[in-house]
PDB file of C-alpha atoms in Angstrom:
ATOM      1  CA  MET A   1     -10.975  -9.995 -13.607  1.00 76.00           C
ATOM      2  CA  ALA A   2     -14.552  -8.914 -14.393  1.00 75.00           C
ATOM      3  CA  HIS A   3     -15.637 -12.525 -13.819  1.00 80.00           C
ATOM      4  CA  GLY A   4     -13.647 -13.025 -10.610  1.00 87.00           C
ATOM      5  CA  LYS A   5     -16.725 -13.536  -8.445  1.00 84.00           C
ATOM      6  CA  HIS A   6     -17.684 -16.518 -10.605  1.00 82.00           C
ATOM      7  CA  LEU A   7     -14.239 -18.154 -10.564  1.00 90.00           C
ATOM      8  CA  GLU A   8     -13.691 -19.115  -6.950  1.00 88.00           C
ATOM      9  CA  GLY A   9     -10.167 -20.263  -6.148  1.00 90.00           C
ATOM     10  CA  ILE A  10      -8.632 -18.391  -9.098  1.00 95.00           C
ATOM     11  CA  GLY A  11      -6.355 -15.426  -8.384  1.00 96.00           C
ATOM     12  CA  PHE A  12      -6.131 -12.269 -10.498  1.00 97.00           C
ATOM     13  CA  PHE A  13      -3.587  -9.490 -10.790  1.00 97.00           C
ATOM     14  CA  ASN A  14      -5.711  -6.668  -9.394  1.00 97.00           C
ATOM     15  CA  ASP A  15      -5.396  -3.974 -12.049  1.00 97.00           C
ATOM     16  CA  ALA A  16      -8.079  -1.885 -10.348  1.00 97.00           C
ATOM     17  CA  PHE A  17      -5.926  -1.688  -7.195  1.00 98.00           C
ATOM     18  CA  ARG A  18      -2.946  -0.675  -9.348  1.00 98.00           C
ATOM     19  CA  GLU A  19      -4.800   2.063 -11.247  1.00 97.00           C
ATOM     20  CA  ALA A  20      -6.374   3.505  -8.093  1.00 98.00           C
ATOM     21  CA  MET A  21      -2.935   3.827  -6.527  1.00 98.00           C
ATOM     22  CA  LYS A  22      -0.888   5.384  -9.319  1.00 97.00           C
ATOM     23  CA  GLY A  23      -3.205   6.233 -12.204  1.00 96.00           C
ATOM     24  CA  SER A  24      -3.676   4.510 -15.534  1.00 96.00           C
ATOM     25  CA  SER A  25      -0.847   2.377 -16.923  1.00 94.00           C
ATOM     26  CA  PHE A  26      -2.001   3.391 -20.391  1.00 93.00           C
ATOM     27  CA  ASN A  27      -2.363   7.114 -19.761  1.00 94.00           C
ATOM     28  CA  ILE A  28       0.860   7.749 -17.909  1.00 94.00           C
ATOM     29  CA  LYS A  29       0.080  11.383 -17.106  1.00 95.00           C
ATOM     30  CA  GLU A  30      -2.962  10.334 -15.100  1.00 96.00           C
ATOM     31  CA  ARG A  31      -2.572  10.446 -11.321  1.00 97.00           C
ATOM     32  CA  GLY A  32      -3.773   8.176  -8.541  1.00 98.00           C
ATOM     33  CA  PHE A  33      -3.781   8.126  -4.756  1.00 98.00           C
ATOM     34  CA  ILE A  34      -0.013   8.196  -4.264  1.00 98.00           C
ATOM     35  CA  ASN A  35       0.744  10.908  -6.818  1.00 97.00           C
ATOM     36  CA  GLY A  36      -1.668  13.685  -6.060  1.00 94.00           C
ATOM     37  CA  LYS A  37      -5.194  12.789  -7.170  1.00 96.00           C
ATOM     38  CA  ARG A  38      -7.600  14.204  -4.588  1.00 88.00           C
ATOM     39  CA  GLU A  39     -10.582  12.046  -3.673  1.00 90.00           C
ATOM     40  CA  ALA A  40      -8.717   8.955  -4.901  1.00 95.00           C
ATOM     41  CA  GLU A  41      -9.253   7.564  -1.405  1.00 97.00           C
ATOM     42  CA  ILE A  42     -12.855   6.798  -2.442  1.00 96.00           C
ATOM     43  CA  GLU A  43     -11.547   4.397  -5.071  1.00 96.00           C
ATOM     44  CA  VAL A  44      -8.793   2.947  -2.862  1.00 98.00           C
ATOM     45  CA  GLU A  45     -11.339   2.032  -0.186  1.00 97.00           C
ATOM     46  CA  LYS A  46     -12.865  -0.481  -2.599  1.00 97.00           C
ATOM     47  CA  TYR A  47      -9.704  -2.585  -2.560  1.00 98.00           C
ATOM     48  CA  MET A  48      -7.751  -2.434   0.707  1.00 98.00           C
ATOM     49  CA  HIS A  49     -10.011  -5.062   2.301  1.00 98.00           C
ATOM     50  CA  GLY A  50      -9.281  -7.640  -0.402  1.00 98.00           C
ATOM     51  CA  SER A  51     -11.725  -6.370  -3.055  1.00 97.00           C
ATOM     52  CA  ILE A  52     -14.526  -8.461  -1.516  1.00 97.00           C
ATOM     53  CA  PRO A  53     -17.930  -7.327  -0.178  1.00 96.00           C
ATOM     54  CA  LEU A  54     -17.371  -5.624   3.170  1.00 95.00           C
ATOM     55  CA  GLN A  55     -21.093  -5.833   3.843  1.00 90.00           C
ATOM     56  CA  ALA A  56     -23.740  -8.014   2.239  1.00 84.00           C
ATOM     57  CA  GLY A  57     -24.747  -6.596  -1.128  1.00 84.00           C
ATOM     58  CA  ASP A  58     -21.620  -4.449  -1.624  1.00 89.00           C
ATOM     59  CA  PRO A  59     -20.225  -4.381  -5.186  1.00 89.00           C
ATOM     60  CA  SER A  60     -16.930  -6.250  -5.336  1.00 93.00           C
ATOM     61  CA  LEU A  61     -14.402  -7.883  -7.625  1.00 95.00           C
ATOM     62  CA  PHE A  62     -13.957 -11.142  -5.712  1.00 96.00           C
ATOM     63  CA  THR A  63     -15.507 -13.411  -3.107  1.00 95.00           C
ATOM     64  CA  ASP A  64     -12.252 -14.362  -1.372  1.00 96.00           C
ATOM     65  CA  PRO A  65      -9.247 -12.129  -0.512  1.00 97.00           C
ATOM     66  CA  ALA A  66      -6.809 -14.756  -1.843  1.00 97.00           C
ATOM     67  CA  GLN A  67      -8.120 -13.992  -5.338  1.00 97.00           C
ATOM     68  CA  SER A  68      -6.723 -10.459  -5.147  1.00 98.00           C
ATOM     69  CA  ILE A  69      -3.054 -10.163  -6.110  1.00 98.00           C
ATOM     70  CA  ASN A  70      -2.345  -6.585  -5.056  1.00 98.00           C
ATOM     71  CA  TYR A  71       0.347  -4.821  -7.027  1.00 98.00           C
ATOM     72  CA  ILE A  72       1.219  -1.528  -8.670  1.00 97.00           C
ATOM     73  CA  GLU A  73       4.107  -2.600 -10.906  1.00 96.00           C
ATOM     74  CA  CYS A  74       5.067  -5.676 -12.892  1.00 94.00           C
ATOM     75  CA  HIS A  75       7.427  -6.545 -15.762  1.00 91.00           C
ATOM     76  CA  ASP A  76       5.178  -4.834 -18.312  1.00 90.00           C
ATOM     77  CA  ASN A  77       4.197  -1.161 -18.574  1.00 93.00           C
ATOM     78  CA  MET A  78       6.198   1.692 -17.057  1.00 95.00           C
ATOM     79  CA  THR A  79       7.705   1.274 -13.591  1.00 97.00           C
ATOM     80  CA  VAL A  80       6.078   3.296 -10.831  1.00 97.00           C
ATOM     81  CA  TRP A  81       9.203   5.419 -10.451  1.00 98.00           C
ATOM     82  CA  ASP A  82       9.170   6.332 -14.140  1.00 97.00           C
ATOM     83  CA  GLN A  83       5.441   7.053 -14.158  1.00 97.00           C
ATOM     84  CA  LEU A  84       5.775   9.296 -11.111  1.00 98.00           C
ATOM     85  CA  LYS A  85       8.311  11.416 -12.964  1.00 97.00           C
ATOM     86  CA  VAL A  86       5.945  11.825 -15.919  1.00 97.00           C
ATOM     87  CA  SER A  87       2.714  12.307 -13.977  1.00 97.00           C
ATOM     88  CA  VAL A  88       4.123  14.656 -11.304  1.00 98.00           C
ATOM     89  CA  PRO A  89       6.878  16.625 -13.083  1.00 97.00           C
ATOM     90  CA  GLU A  90       6.737  19.400 -10.462  1.00 96.00           C
ATOM     91  CA  ALA A  91       7.868  17.067  -7.651  1.00 97.00           C
ATOM     92  CA  ASN A  92      11.442  16.251  -6.634  1.00 97.00           C
ATOM     93  CA  GLU A  93      13.421  13.101  -5.812  1.00 96.00           C
ATOM     94  CA  ARG A  94      12.497  13.252  -2.127  1.00 97.00           C
ATOM     95  CA  LEU A  95       8.773  13.327  -2.931  1.00 98.00           C
ATOM     96  CA  TYR A  96       9.071  10.574  -5.541  1.00 98.00           C
ATOM     97  CA  GLU A  97      10.709   8.350  -2.960  1.00 98.00           C
ATOM     98  CA  LYS A  98       7.941   9.099  -0.447  1.00 98.00           C
ATOM     99  CA  MET A  99       5.322   8.200  -3.073  1.00 98.00           C
ATOM    100  CA  GLN A 100       7.153   4.969  -3.838  1.00 98.00           C
ATOM    101  CA  ARG A 101       7.170   4.030  -0.129  1.00 98.00           C
ATOM    102  CA  LEU A 102       3.491   4.857   0.241  1.00 98.00           C
ATOM    103  CA  ALA A 103       2.645   2.641  -2.729  1.00 98.00           C
ATOM    104  CA  LEU A 104       4.589  -0.290  -1.304  1.00 98.00           C
ATOM    105  CA  THR A 105       2.993   0.247   2.103  1.00 98.00           C
ATOM    106  CA  ALA A 106      -0.452   0.005   0.511  1.00 98.00           C
ATOM    107  CA  VAL A 107       0.509  -3.253  -1.230  1.00 98.00           C
ATOM    108  CA  LEU A 108       1.847  -4.757   1.999  1.00 98.00           C
ATOM    109  CA  THR A 109      -1.067  -3.708   4.218  1.00 98.00           C
ATOM    110  CA  ALA A 110      -3.942  -4.661   1.898  1.00 98.00           C
ATOM    111  CA  GLN A 111      -5.828  -7.889   2.467  1.00 98.00           C
ATOM    112  CA  GLY A 112      -5.070 -10.433  -0.232  1.00 98.00           C
ATOM    113  CA  ILE A 113      -1.764 -11.440  -1.782  1.00 98.00           C
ATOM    114  CA  PRO A 114       0.990  -8.794  -2.101  1.00 98.00           C
ATOM    115  CA  PHE A 115       3.131  -8.744  -5.249  1.00 98.00           C
ATOM    116  CA  ILE A 116       6.317  -6.665  -5.498  1.00 98.00           C
ATOM    117  CA  HIS A 117       8.255  -6.311  -8.730  1.00 97.00           C
ATOM    118  CA  ALA A 118      11.959  -7.079  -8.298  1.00 96.00           C
ATOM    119  CA  GLY A 119      13.845  -3.868  -7.606  1.00 97.00           C
ATOM    120  CA  GLN A 120      10.764  -1.882  -6.719  1.00 98.00           C
ATOM    121  CA  GLU A 121      12.137  -1.524  -3.186  1.00 98.00           C
ATOM    122  CA  PHE A 122      15.004   0.547  -4.585  1.00 98.00           C
ATOM    123  CA  CYS A 123      12.871   2.612  -6.960  1.00 98.00           C
ATOM    124  CA  ARG A 124      13.568   0.605 -10.084  1.00 97.00           C
ATOM    125  CA  THR A 125      13.714   2.554 -13.316  1.00 97.00           C
ATOM    126  CA  LYS A 126      13.621   1.467 -16.935  1.00 96.00           C
ATOM    127  CA  HIS A 127      14.342   5.022 -18.054  1.00 95.00           C
ATOM    128  CA  GLY A 128      10.796   5.616 -19.216  1.00 94.00           C
ATOM    129  CA  HIS A 129      10.433   2.475 -21.345  1.00 94.00           C
ATOM    130  CA  VAL A 130       6.765   1.431 -21.320  1.00 92.00           C
ATOM    131  CA  ASN A 131       7.119  -2.269 -22.213  1.00 90.00           C
ATOM    132  CA  SER A 132      10.638  -3.690 -22.107  1.00 93.00           C
ATOM    133  CA  TYR A 133       9.920  -7.359 -22.900  1.00 91.00           C
ATOM    134  CA  ASN A 134      12.105  -7.215 -26.033  1.00 92.00           C
ATOM    135  CA  ALA A 135      14.564  -4.557 -24.831  1.00 93.00           C
ATOM    136  CA  PRO A 136      18.247  -5.379 -24.234  1.00 93.00           C
ATOM    137  CA  ASP A 137      19.774  -6.462 -20.923  1.00 94.00           C
ATOM    138  CA  TRP A 138      21.193  -3.040 -20.113  1.00 93.00           C
ATOM    139  CA  LEU A 139      17.631  -1.758 -19.701  1.00 93.00           C
ATOM    140  CA  ASN A 140      16.081  -4.745 -17.903  1.00 93.00           C
ATOM    141  CA  GLN A 141      18.958  -5.678 -15.614  1.00 95.00           C
ATOM    142  CA  MET A 142      19.055  -4.749 -11.914  1.00 95.00           C
ATOM    143  CA  ASP A 143      20.968  -1.585 -11.162  1.00 96.00           C
ATOM    144  CA  TRP A 144      22.389  -2.565  -7.775  1.00 97.00           C
ATOM    145  CA  GLU A 145      23.833   0.911  -7.270  1.00 97.00           C
ATOM    146  CA  ARG A 146      20.266   2.046  -6.643  1.00 97.00           C
ATOM    147  CA  LYS A 147      20.088  -0.293  -3.669  1.00 97.00           C
ATOM    148  CA  LYS A 148      22.789   1.810  -2.043  1.00 97.00           C
ATOM    149  CA  GLN A 149      21.229   5.056  -3.242  1.00 97.00           C
ATOM    150  CA  TYR A 150      17.812   4.193  -1.785  1.00 98.00           C
ATOM    151  CA  ARG A 151      19.001   2.193   1.213  1.00 98.00           C
ATOM    152  CA  LYS A 152      16.456   3.769   3.585  1.00 97.00           C
ATOM    153  CA  THR A 153      13.545   2.684   1.412  1.00 98.00           C
ATOM    154  CA  VAL A 154      15.006  -0.828   1.086  1.00 98.00           C
ATOM    155  CA  GLU A 155      15.155  -1.104   4.893  1.00 98.00           C
ATOM    156  CA  TYR A 156      11.651   0.346   5.191  1.00 98.00           C
ATOM    157  CA  VAL A 157      10.237  -2.313   2.855  1.00 98.00           C
ATOM    158  CA  LYS A 158      12.098  -5.076   4.702  1.00 98.00           C
ATOM    159  CA  GLY A 159      10.464  -3.842   7.896  1.00 98.00           C
ATOM    160  CA  LEU A 160       7.011  -3.864   6.289  1.00 98.00           C
ATOM    161  CA  ILE A 161       7.504  -7.433   5.071  1.00 98.00           C
ATOM    162  CA  LYS A 162       8.460  -8.552   8.590  1.00 98.00           C
ATOM    163  CA  ILE A 163       5.375  -6.847  10.001  1.00 98.00           C
ATOM    164  CA  ARG A 164       3.100  -8.525   7.465  1.00 98.00           C
ATOM    165  CA  LYS A 165       4.603 -11.941   8.186  1.00 97.00           C
ATOM    166  CA  GLU A 166       4.365 -11.614  11.967  1.00 97.00           C
ATOM    167  CA  ILE A 167       0.991  -9.905  12.451  1.00 97.00           C
ATOM    168  CA  PRO A 168      -1.976 -12.053  11.353  1.00 96.00           C
ATOM    169  CA  ALA A 169      -4.292  -9.017  11.126  1.00 97.00           C
ATOM    170  CA  LEU A 170      -2.735  -8.262   7.725  1.00 98.00           C
ATOM    171  CA  ARG A 171      -3.473 -11.799   6.497  1.00 97.00           C
ATOM    172  CA  LEU A 172      -7.112 -12.422   7.356  1.00 97.00           C
ATOM    173  CA  LYS A 173      -8.147 -15.748   5.892  1.00 95.00           C
ATOM    174  CA  ASP A 174     -11.559 -15.233   4.320  1.00 96.00           C
ATOM    175  CA  GLN A 175     -14.500 -12.953   3.623  1.00 96.00           C
ATOM    176  CA  GLU A 176     -16.230 -13.808   6.904  1.00 96.00           C
ATOM    177  CA  GLU A 177     -13.241 -12.854   9.049  1.00 97.00           C
ATOM    178  CA  ILE A 178     -12.628  -9.634   7.112  1.00 98.00           C
ATOM    179  CA  GLN A 179     -16.260  -8.604   7.485  1.00 97.00           C
ATOM    180  CA  LYS A 180     -16.044  -9.162  11.259  1.00 97.00           C
ATOM    181  CA  ARG A 181     -12.716  -7.449  11.871  1.00 98.00           C
ATOM    182  CA  PHE A 182     -12.068  -4.851   9.143  1.00 98.00           C
ATOM    183  CA  SER A 183     -13.600  -1.375   9.077  1.00 98.00           C
ATOM    184  CA  TYR A 184     -12.673   1.937   7.493  1.00 98.00           C
ATOM    185  CA  ILE A 185     -12.063   5.027   9.629  1.00 98.00           C
ATOM    186  CA  GLN A 186     -13.495   8.433   8.790  1.00 97.00           C
ATOM    187  CA  THR A 187     -10.560  10.565   7.622  1.00 97.00           C
ATOM    188  CA  PRO A 188      -9.785  13.918   5.985  1.00 96.00           C
ATOM    189  CA  PRO A 189      -9.674  14.048   2.162  1.00 96.00           C
ATOM    190  CA  HIS A 190      -6.860  12.105   0.458  1.00 97.00           C
ATOM    191  CA  VAL A 191      -6.361   9.845   3.471  1.00 98.00           C
ATOM    192  CA  VAL A 192      -7.333   6.196   3.878  1.00 98.00           C
ATOM    193  CA  GLY A 193      -7.671   4.785   7.378  1.00 98.00           C
ATOM    194  CA  PHE A 194      -8.711   1.338   8.504  1.00 98.00           C
ATOM    195  CA  HIS A 195      -8.951  -0.649  11.719  1.00 98.00           C
ATOM    196  CA  ILE A 196      -8.507  -4.414  12.081  1.00 98.00           C
ATOM    197  CA  LYS A 197      -9.965  -5.168  15.486  1.00 96.00           C
ATOM    198  CA  ARG A 198     -10.192  -7.778  18.209  1.00 94.00           C
ATOM    199  CA  LEU A 199     -13.546  -9.492  18.519  1.00 93.00           C
ATOM    200  CA  SER A 200     -13.281  -9.329  22.323  1.00 90.00           C
ATOM    201  CA  GLU A 201     -10.914  -7.759  24.828  1.00 86.00           C
ATOM    202  CA  GLU A 202      -9.875 -11.231  25.974  1.00 88.00           C
ATOM    203  CA  GLU A 203      -8.824 -12.339  22.498  1.00 92.00           C
ATOM    204  CA  ASP A 204      -5.102 -12.773  21.842  1.00 90.00           C
ATOM    205  CA  PHE A 205      -5.040 -10.692  18.659  1.00 93.00           C
ATOM    206  CA  LYS A 206      -2.903  -7.677  17.786  1.00 91.00           C
ATOM    207  CA  GLU A 207      -5.238  -4.933  16.611  1.00 95.00           C
ATOM    208  CA  LEU A 208      -3.929  -2.742  13.807  1.00 97.00           C
ATOM    209  CA  ILE A 209      -4.803   0.796  12.805  1.00 98.00           C
ATOM    210  CA  VAL A 210      -3.432   1.942   9.441  1.00 98.00           C
ATOM    211  CA  PHE A 211      -3.428   5.443   7.954  1.00 98.00           C
ATOM    212  CA  LEU A 212      -2.261   6.115   4.399  1.00 98.00           C
ATOM    213  CA  ASN A 213      -1.857   9.833   3.686  1.00 98.00           C
ATOM    214  CA  GLY A 214      -1.636  10.690  -0.010  1.00 98.00           C
ATOM    215  CA  ALA A 215      -1.917  14.440   0.628  1.00 97.00           C
ATOM    216  CA  TRP A 216       1.034  16.794   0.261  1.00 96.00           C
ATOM    217  CA  GLU A 217       0.576  18.111   3.773  1.00 97.00           C
ATOM    218  CA  LYS A 218       0.515  16.699   7.288  1.00 98.00           C
ATOM    219  CA  VAL A 219      -2.952  15.683   8.480  1.00 98.00           C
ATOM    220  CA  GLU A 220      -4.434  15.121  11.911  1.00 98.00           C
ATOM    221  CA  VAL A 221      -6.489  11.935  12.142  1.00 98.00           C
ATOM    222  CA  SER A 222      -8.661  10.452  14.866  1.00 97.00           C
ATOM    223  CA  LEU A 223      -8.278   6.937  16.182  1.00 97.00           C
ATOM    224  CA  PRO A 224     -11.363   4.699  16.383  1.00 95.00           C
ATOM    225  CA  LYS A 225     -13.714   5.582  19.226  1.00 93.00           C
ATOM    226  CA  GLY A 226     -12.516   4.362  22.604  1.00 90.00           C
ATOM    227  CA  ILE A 227      -8.897   3.797  21.553  1.00 92.00           C
ATOM    228  CA  LYS A 228      -6.186   6.037  22.977  1.00 86.00           C
ATOM    229  CA  SER A 229      -3.053   4.125  23.910  1.00 91.00           C
ATOM    230  CA  CYS A 230      -1.274   2.518  20.920  1.00 95.00           C
ATOM    231  CA  GLN A 231       2.230   1.674  19.816  1.00 97.00           C
ATOM    232  CA  VAL A 232       3.513   3.078  16.541  1.00 98.00           C
ATOM    233  CA  ILE A 233       5.340   0.513  14.396  1.00 98.00           C
ATOM    234  CA  VAL A 234       5.445   2.438  11.095  1.00 98.00           C
ATOM    235  CA  ASP A 235       5.964   6.141  10.511  1.00 98.00           C
ATOM    236  CA  ASP A 236       7.282   8.170   7.588  1.00 96.00           C
ATOM    237  CA  GLN A 237      10.870   7.030   8.199  1.00 96.00           C
ATOM    238  CA  ARG A 238      10.837   3.518   9.690  1.00 98.00           C
ATOM    239  CA  ALA A 239       8.928   0.254   9.757  1.00 98.00           C
ATOM    240  CA  SER A 240       9.736  -2.031  12.678  1.00 97.00           C
ATOM    241  CA  LEU A 241       8.227  -4.811  14.771  1.00 96.00           C
ATOM    242  CA  ILE A 242       9.950  -3.116  17.710  1.00 97.00           C
ATOM    243  CA  PRO A 243       7.628  -0.187  18.549  1.00 97.00           C
ATOM    244  CA  LEU A 244       8.960   3.218  17.574  1.00 97.00           C
ATOM    245  CA  LYS A 245       6.960   5.047  20.239  1.00 96.00           C
ATOM    246  CA  THR A 246       3.772   4.904  22.308  1.00 96.00           C
ATOM    247  CA  ILE A 247       0.969   7.437  21.968  1.00 95.00           C
ATOM    248  CA  ASP A 248      -1.649   8.189  24.606  1.00 95.00           C
ATOM    249  CA  SER A 249      -4.061  10.287  22.604  1.00 94.00           C
ATOM    250  CA  SER A 250      -7.180   9.889  20.507  1.00 94.00           C
ATOM    251  CA  THR A 251      -5.533  11.685  17.584  1.00 96.00           C
ATOM    252  CA  ILE A 252      -2.251  11.461  15.712  1.00 97.00           C
ATOM    253  CA  ALA A 253      -0.532  13.518  13.001  1.00 98.00           C
ATOM    254  CA  VAL A 254       0.400  11.660   9.811  1.00 98.00           C
ATOM    255  CA  PRO A 255       3.139  13.381   7.766  1.00 98.00           C
ATOM    256  CA  ALA A 256       2.602  14.216   4.102  1.00 98.00           C
ATOM    257  CA  ILE A 257       2.732  11.333   1.580  1.00 98.00           C
ATOM    258  CA  SER A 258       3.336   8.676   4.196  1.00 98.00           C
ATOM    259  CA  ALA A 259       1.795   5.955   6.316  1.00 98.00           C
ATOM    260  CA  THR A 260       1.375   5.475  10.025  1.00 98.00           C
ATOM    261  CA  ILE A 261       0.610   2.063  11.484  1.00 98.00           C
ATOM    262  CA  LEU A 262      -0.304   1.482  15.126  1.00 98.00           C
ATOM    263  CA  TYR A 263      -1.012  -1.671  17.058  1.00 94.00           C
ATOM    264  CA  ARG A 264      -2.255  -2.672  20.478  1.00 91.00           C
TER     265      ARG A 264
END
């Protein structure tokens, strides 16, 4: 991955994105953005725009967003769910599930190529096993009972996938378009906000505003200057192409450990 800028057309599993989100896969007690590391938003803001230069001269991993395969869990290393339990032992099941949703929201709203490990949408566990490539079937198989147990998160992820497929703002095609449309929003600590904008008011393009709140408390955030009326399509409970509500304000509250996505 260190040579990604010199290998145009070649994709890489973006380990830097993964580690910024949940902490090191090799030091499982380490925390990241989703599990309580303050100021992790500084690191996350290097990757949500496809890990490319946002302005000329910026340090970056890649030259094209399609090189960045954004993920936080794969077949190797500990699952996110298991690492959350080790890295944040003081939390409870409700908070772990919120962290899992926030992680998946980050994967599905980042520029680049999203990658989701099978079963991640229902909080897949391998009971703490760190590398199960040679473990028996009982450990690696899908536990479909968890799909029922975490039904709300399954539906939430399905909604996010529909949103990504239907709204081109989440699939900008190249560095030039990202540099024109994508900008970060000033936010409180432990919050990442970004705006994917129209290039003119006449353009037929759904603008998106995304806030990812990794803090353990509700935060008040400001919308980009000049924007007041927006429709909310993702909150801490639901993700839907059918708007959940309309806001007519320059600020909005984002609940703890959750995302809010607005479009206009």
